[in-house]
Coordinates of C-alpha atoms in Angstrom, one line a residue:
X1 CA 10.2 -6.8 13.7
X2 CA 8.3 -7.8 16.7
X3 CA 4.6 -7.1 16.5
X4 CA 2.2 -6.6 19.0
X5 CA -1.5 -5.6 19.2
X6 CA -2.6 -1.9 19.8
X7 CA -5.6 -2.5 20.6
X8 CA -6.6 -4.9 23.6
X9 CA -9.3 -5.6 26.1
X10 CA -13.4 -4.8 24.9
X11 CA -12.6 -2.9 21.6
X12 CA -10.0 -5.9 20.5
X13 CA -13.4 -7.9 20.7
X14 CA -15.4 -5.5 18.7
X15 CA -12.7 -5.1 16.1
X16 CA -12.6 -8.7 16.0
X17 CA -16.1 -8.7 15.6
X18 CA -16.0 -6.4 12.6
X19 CA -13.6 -8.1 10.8
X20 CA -15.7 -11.4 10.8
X21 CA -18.5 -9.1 9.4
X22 CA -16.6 -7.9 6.7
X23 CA -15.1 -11.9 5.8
X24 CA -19.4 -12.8 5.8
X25 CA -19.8 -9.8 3.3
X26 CA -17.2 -10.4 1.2
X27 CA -17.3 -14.8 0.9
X28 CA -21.2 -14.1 0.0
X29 CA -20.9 -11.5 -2.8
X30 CA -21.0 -12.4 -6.3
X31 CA -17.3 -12.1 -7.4
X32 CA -17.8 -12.8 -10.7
X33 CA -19.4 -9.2 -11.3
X34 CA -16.6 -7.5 -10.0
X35 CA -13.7 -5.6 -10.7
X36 CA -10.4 -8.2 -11.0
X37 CA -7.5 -5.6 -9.7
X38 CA -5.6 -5.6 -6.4
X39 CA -6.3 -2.4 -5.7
X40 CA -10.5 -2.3 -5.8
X41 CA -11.2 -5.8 -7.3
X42 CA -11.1 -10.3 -6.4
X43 CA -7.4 -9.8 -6.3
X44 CA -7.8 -7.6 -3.2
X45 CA -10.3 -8.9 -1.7
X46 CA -8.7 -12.6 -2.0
X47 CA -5.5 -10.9 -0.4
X48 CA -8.0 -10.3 3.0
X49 CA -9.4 -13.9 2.7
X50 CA -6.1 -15.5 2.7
X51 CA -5.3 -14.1 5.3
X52 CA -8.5 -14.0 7.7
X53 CA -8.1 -17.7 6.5
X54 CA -5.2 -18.1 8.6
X55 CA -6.2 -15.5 11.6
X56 CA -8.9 -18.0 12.3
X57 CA -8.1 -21.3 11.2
X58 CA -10.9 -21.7 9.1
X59 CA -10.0 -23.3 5.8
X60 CA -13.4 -22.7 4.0
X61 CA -11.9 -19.1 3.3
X62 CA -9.0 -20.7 1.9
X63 CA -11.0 -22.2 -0.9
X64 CA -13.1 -18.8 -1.2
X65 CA -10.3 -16.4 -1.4
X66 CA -8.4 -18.7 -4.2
X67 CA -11.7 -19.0 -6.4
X68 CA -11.9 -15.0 -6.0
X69 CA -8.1 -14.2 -6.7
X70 CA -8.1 -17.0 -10.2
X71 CA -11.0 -14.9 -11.2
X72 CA -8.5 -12.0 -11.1
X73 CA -5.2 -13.4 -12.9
X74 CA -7.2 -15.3 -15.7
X75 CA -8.8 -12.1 -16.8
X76 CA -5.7 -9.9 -16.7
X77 CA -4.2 -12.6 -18.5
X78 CA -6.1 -13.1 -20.5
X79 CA -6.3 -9.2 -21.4
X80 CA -3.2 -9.6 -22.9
X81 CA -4.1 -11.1 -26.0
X82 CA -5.9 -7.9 -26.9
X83 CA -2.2 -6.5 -26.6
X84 CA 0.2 -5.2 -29.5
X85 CA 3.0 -3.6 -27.4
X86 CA 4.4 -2.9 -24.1
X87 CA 3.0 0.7 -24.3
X88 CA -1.0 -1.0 -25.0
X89 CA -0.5 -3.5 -21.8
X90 CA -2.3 -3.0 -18.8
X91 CA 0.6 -3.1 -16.4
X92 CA -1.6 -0.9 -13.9
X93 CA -0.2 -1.7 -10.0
X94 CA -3.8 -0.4 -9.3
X95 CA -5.7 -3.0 -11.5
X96 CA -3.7 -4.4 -14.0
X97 CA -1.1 -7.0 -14.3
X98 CA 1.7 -5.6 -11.9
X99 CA -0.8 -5.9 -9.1
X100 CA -1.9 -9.2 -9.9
X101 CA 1.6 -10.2 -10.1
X102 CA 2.8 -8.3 -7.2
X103 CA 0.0 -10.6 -5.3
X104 CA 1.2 -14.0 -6.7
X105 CA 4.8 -13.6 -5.7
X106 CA 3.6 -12.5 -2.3
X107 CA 1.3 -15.0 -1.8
X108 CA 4.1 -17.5 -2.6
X109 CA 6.8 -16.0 -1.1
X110 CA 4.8 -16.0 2.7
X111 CA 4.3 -19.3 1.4
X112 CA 0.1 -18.7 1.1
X113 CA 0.1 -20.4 -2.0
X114 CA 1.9 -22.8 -4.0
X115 CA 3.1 -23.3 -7.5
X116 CA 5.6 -21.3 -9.8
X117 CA 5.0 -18.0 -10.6
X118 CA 7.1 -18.5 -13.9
X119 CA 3.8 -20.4 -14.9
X120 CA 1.6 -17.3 -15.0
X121 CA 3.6 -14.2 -15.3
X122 CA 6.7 -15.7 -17.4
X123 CA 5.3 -14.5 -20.9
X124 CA 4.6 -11.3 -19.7
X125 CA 7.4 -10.0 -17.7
X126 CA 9.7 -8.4 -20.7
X127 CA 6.9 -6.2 -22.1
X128 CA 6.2 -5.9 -18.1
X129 CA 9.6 -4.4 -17.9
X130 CA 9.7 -2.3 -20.8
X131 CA 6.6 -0.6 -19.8
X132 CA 8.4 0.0 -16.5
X133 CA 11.4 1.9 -18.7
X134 CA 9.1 3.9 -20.7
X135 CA 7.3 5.2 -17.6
X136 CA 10.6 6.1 -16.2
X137 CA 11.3 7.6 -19.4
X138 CA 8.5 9.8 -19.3
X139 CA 8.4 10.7 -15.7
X140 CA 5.7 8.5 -14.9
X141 CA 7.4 7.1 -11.4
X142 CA 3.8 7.2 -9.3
X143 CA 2.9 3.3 -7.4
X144 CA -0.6 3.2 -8.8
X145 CA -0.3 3.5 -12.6
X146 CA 3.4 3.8 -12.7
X147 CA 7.1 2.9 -13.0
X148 CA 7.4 2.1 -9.3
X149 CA 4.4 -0.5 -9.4
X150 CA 5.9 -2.6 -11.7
X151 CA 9.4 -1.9 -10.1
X152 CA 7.5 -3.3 -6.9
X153 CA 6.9 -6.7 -8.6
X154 CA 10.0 -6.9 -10.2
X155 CA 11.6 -6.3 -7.1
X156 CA 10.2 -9.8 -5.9
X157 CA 11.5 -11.7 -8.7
X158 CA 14.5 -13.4 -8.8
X159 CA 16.4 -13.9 -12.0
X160 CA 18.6 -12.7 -14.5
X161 CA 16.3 -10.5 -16.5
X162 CA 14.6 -8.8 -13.8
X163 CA 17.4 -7.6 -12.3
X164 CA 18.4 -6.1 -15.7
X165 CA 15.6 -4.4 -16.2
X166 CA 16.2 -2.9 -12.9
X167 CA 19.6 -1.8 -13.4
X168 CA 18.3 -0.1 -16.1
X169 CA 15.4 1.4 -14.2
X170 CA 18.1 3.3 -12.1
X171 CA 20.4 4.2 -14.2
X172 CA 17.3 5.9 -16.6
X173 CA 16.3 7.4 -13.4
X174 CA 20.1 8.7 -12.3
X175 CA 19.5 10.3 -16.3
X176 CA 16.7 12.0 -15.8
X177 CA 17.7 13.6 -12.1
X178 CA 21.3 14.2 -12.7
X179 CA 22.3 14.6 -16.3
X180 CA 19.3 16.1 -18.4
X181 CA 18.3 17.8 -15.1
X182 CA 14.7 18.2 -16.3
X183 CA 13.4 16.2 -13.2
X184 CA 11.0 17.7 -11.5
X185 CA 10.1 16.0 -8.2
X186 CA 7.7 18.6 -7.0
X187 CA 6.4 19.1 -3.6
X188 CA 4.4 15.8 -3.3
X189 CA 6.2 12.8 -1.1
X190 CA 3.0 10.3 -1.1
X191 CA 3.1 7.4 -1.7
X192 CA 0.0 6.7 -3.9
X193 CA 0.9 9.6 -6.5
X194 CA 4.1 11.1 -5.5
X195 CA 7.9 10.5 -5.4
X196 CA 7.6 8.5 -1.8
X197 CA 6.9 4.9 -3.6
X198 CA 9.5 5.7 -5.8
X199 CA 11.9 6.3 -2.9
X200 CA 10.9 3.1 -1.0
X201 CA 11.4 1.1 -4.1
X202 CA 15.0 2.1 -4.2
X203 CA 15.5 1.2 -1.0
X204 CA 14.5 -2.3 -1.7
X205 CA 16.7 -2.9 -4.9
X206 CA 19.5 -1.1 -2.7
X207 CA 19.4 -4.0 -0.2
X208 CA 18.5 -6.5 -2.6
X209 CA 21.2 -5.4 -5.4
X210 CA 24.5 -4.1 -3.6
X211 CA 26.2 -3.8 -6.6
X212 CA 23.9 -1.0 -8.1
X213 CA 25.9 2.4 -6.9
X214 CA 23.6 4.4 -8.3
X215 CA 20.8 3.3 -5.8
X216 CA 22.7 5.0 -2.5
X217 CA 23.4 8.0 -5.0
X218 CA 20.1 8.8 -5.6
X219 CA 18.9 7.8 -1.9
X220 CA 20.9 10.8 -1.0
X221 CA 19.9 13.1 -3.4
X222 CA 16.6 12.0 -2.1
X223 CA 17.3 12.3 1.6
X224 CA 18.4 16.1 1.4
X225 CA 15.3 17.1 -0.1
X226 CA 13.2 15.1 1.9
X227 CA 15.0 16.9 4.9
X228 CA 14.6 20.5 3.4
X229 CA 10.8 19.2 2.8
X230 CA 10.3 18.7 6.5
X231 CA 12.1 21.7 7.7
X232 CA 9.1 23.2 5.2
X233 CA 6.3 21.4 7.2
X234 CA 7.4 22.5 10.5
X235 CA 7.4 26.2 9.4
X236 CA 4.1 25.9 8.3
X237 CA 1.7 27.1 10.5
X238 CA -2.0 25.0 8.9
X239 CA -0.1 21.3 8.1
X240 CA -3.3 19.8 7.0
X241 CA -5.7 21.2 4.6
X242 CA -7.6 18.4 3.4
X243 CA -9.9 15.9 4.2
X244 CA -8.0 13.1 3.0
X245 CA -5.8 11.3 6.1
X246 CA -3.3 9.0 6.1
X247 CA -2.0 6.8 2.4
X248 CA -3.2 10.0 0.3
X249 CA -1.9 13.0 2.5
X250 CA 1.5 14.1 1.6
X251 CA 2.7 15.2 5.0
X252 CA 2.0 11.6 6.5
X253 CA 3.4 10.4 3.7
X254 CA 6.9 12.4 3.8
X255 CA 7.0 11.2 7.7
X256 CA 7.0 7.6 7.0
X257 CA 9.4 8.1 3.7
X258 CA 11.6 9.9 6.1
X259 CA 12.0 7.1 8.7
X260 CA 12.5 4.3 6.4
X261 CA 14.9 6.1 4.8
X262 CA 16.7 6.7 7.7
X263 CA 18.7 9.9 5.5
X264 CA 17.1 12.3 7.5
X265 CA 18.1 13.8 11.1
X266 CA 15.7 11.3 13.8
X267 CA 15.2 14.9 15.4
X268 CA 13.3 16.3 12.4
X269 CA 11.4 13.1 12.2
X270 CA 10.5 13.0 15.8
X271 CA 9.4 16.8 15.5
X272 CA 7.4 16.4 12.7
X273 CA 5.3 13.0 14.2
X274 CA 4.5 15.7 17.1
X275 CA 3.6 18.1 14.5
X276 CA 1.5 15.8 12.9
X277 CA -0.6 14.2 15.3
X278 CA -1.1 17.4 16.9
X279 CA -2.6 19.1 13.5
X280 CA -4.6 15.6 13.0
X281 CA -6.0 15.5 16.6
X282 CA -7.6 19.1 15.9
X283 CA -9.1 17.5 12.6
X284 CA -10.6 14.6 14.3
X285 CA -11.9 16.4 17.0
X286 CA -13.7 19.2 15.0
X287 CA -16.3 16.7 13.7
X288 CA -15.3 17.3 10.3
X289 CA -16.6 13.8 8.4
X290 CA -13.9 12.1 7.1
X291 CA -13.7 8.8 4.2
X292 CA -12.9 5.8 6.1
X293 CA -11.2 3.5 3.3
X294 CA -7.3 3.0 2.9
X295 CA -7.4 5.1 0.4
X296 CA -7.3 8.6 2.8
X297 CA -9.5 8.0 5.8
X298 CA -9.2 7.0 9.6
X299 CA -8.3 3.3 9.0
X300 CA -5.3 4.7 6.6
X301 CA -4.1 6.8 9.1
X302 CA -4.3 4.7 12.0
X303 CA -2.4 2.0 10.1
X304 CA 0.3 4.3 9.4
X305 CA 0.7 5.0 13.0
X306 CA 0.4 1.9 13.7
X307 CA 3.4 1.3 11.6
X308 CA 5.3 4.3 12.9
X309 CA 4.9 3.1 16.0
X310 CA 6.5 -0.1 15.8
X311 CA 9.1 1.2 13.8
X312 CA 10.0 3.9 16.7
X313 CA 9.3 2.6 19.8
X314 CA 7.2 6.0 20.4
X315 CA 4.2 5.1 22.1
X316 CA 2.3 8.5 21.5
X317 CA 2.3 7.0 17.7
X318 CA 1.2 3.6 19.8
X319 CA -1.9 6.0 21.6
X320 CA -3.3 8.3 19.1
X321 CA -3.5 4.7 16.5
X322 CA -5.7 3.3 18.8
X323 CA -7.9 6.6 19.2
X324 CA -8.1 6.4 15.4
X325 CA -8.8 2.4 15.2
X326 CA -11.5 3.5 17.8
X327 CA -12.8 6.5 16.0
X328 CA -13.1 4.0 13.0
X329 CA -15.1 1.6 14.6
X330 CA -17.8 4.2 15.7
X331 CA -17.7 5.3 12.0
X332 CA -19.6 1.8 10.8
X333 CA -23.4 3.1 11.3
X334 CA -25.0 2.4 7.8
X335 CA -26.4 -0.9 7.5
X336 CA -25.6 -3.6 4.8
X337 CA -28.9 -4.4 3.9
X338 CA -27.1 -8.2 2.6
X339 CA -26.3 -9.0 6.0
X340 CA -27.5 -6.6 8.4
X341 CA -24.1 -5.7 10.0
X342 CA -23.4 -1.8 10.3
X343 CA -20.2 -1.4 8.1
X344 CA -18.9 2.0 6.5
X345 CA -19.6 4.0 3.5
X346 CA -16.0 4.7 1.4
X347 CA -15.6 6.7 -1.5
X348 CA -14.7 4.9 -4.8
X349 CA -14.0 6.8 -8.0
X350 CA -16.2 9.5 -7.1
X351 CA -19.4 7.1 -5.2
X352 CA -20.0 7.0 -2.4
X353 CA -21.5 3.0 -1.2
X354 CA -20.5 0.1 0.3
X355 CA -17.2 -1.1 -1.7
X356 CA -15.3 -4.0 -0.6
X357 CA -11.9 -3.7 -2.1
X358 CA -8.7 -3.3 -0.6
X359 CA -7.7 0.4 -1.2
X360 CA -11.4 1.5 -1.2
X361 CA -13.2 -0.3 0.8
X362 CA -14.0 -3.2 3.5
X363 CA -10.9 -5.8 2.3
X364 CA -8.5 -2.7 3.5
X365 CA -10.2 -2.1 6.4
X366 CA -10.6 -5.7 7.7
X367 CA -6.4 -6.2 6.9
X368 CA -6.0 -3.5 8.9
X369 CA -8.1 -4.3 12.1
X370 CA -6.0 -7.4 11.5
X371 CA -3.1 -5.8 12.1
X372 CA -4.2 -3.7 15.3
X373 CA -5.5 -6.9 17.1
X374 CA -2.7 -9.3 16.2
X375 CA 0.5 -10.3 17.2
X376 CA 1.6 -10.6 13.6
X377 CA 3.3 -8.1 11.2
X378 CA 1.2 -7.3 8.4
X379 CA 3.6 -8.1 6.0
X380 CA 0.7 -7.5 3.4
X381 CA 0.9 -3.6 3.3
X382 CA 4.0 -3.8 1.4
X383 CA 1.7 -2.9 -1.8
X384 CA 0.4 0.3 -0.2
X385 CA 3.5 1.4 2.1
X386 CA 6.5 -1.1 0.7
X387 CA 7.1 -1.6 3.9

């Protein structure tokens, strides 16, 4: 895909500006009090550093960010020894082991990092995987703290028993939709909680395992609800309810489900991105206070559009990302009393502060700001749209 920046001229320079705030903040906090997950923790946090690292050129963040991440694997490594079974393992995407691991075979893959990824994860990949079957089993499918995160690491992997596991992940899946028809997919395409990681997921395996029919079966199972699911949106008349934008919000999420698919008719797509940013410029513009994390707030959904975007060519997507990348950068009014830099308050497991992780906090929002000022596709968001 060919990348280009969405935002340009005097806000490129603030955003730039921001996101060397946030890299101050983060290299001069105490890492070894935090969290160790991808999702709030060093490993997500590292995940920005690596790649501010090489925005910049600076190679002290290189050294930071792999100090912050080893503080991550060793302890969900070491967690394991406090393990009796697959079903007692923290295999969390959110912040356990899949996470971790989805980080060190992307680090190495994009060539970040070296070593063997064999080294770290090799002992715990078939209880990994049997975790991932019981989840499946028991209609636990979500990204965060299900089947699909550990589906998203093994999809990286490359060897005989990974790909076994997988083939078995389908095939319990093609079970539960077709044959015991007790599947109940619900309402809810987003990706954090819904079926919409689950869909992507398939995707990848699809491309990546040809000889798994069961894959295009279920995409297309998939792709006619998706397409009676947008037919509902349009007839809605109040699309958004919530204060919760972009990763979170199910409507945002069914759109970008829907075009990666590519199952469903491009009209209804194109309808519904008119839908949407219509319904989320009346949000925006009502001054109702919105979260500004990954997790569900202006950064998230500016992202996404920035995604849909380049996926579609449609510059209104390419206009109304920058008004939210804007709208995000006004947002940053309380000040860090660390540094002194006005940064934003995001909502973390109920509290409200200054976090710095990668779903709920500064890490997300400085990859993103990356990704509206550079040239280069942020291949990194694959762990929060497996794009």
């Amino acid at each position: 895909m060919i990348w280009s920046p969405v935002l340009v001229g005097p806000v490129k320079d603030v955003a730039s500006q921001k996101i060397r705030e946030i890299a101050d903040i983060i290299r001069n906090k105490d890492h070894h009090t935090n969290r160790h997950g991808l999702m709030t923790g060093n490993a997500g946090e590292a995940l920005f550093l690596y790649y501010y690292c090489f925005w910049t050129g600076n190679d002290e963040f290189y050294d930071i960010a792999s100090e912050c991440f080893m503080d991550g694997v060793e302890h969900n490594i070491v967690s394991l020894t406090s393990s009796t079974s697959p079903l007692n393992l923290h295999a969390s995407f959110y912040d356990g082991i899949s996470g971790v691991g989805w980080e060190i075979a992307h680090l190495l893959t994009h060539q970040i990092i070296e070593g063997e990824i064999s080294d770290t994860m090799g002992t715990v990949e078939p209880w990994l995987y049997r975790r991932m079957i019981y989840d499946t089993q028991q209609n636990r499918l979500d990204l965060l703290q299900g089947a699909a995160g550990i589906g998203l690491y093994a999809v990286r992997r490359d060897n005989r028993l990974t790909k076994e596991y997988l083939r078995r992940f389908v095939k319990e899946l093609s079970c539960a939709v077709f044959e015991k028809q007790d599947y109940d997919s619900g309402t809810d395409y987003s990706i954090a909680k819904g079926i919409g990681a689950m869909i992507l997921l398939l995707i990848k395996i699809g491309v990546k395992y040809p000889d798994m029919p069961e894959v295009q079966v279920l995409l297309d199972y998939f792709g006619k609800r998706l397409a009676a699911r947008i037919q509902d949106l349009l007839c809605t008349k109040v699309l958004l309810d919530n204060k919760e934008l972009g990763w979170r919000d199910g409507v945002l999420g069914t759109l970008w489900v829907a075009l990666c698919c590519r199952a469903v008719n491009p009209t209804l797509c194109e309808d519904l991105i008119e839908r949407v940013i219509l319904e989320y410029h009346k949000q925006i513009t009502d001054s109702i206070p919105f979260d500004s994390g990954m997790a569900g707030g202006l950064i998230s959904a500016a992202h996404i559009m920035n995604r849909i975007y380049h996926l579609t060519g449609n510059r209104t997507c390419r206009e109304f990302a920058r008004i939210l990348y804007e709208k995000e950068i006004e947002a940053a009014t309380f000040i860090d009393p660390s540094s002194g830099y006005n940064v934003w308050l995001t909502e973390s497991d109920g509290f409200y502060g200054i976090h710095t992780g990668l779903l709920n906090g500064l890490a997300g929002i400085g990859l993103a700001l990356m990704a509206a000022v550079s040239d280069n596709e942020p291949v990194w968001d694959e762990c929060l749209m497996l794009s």
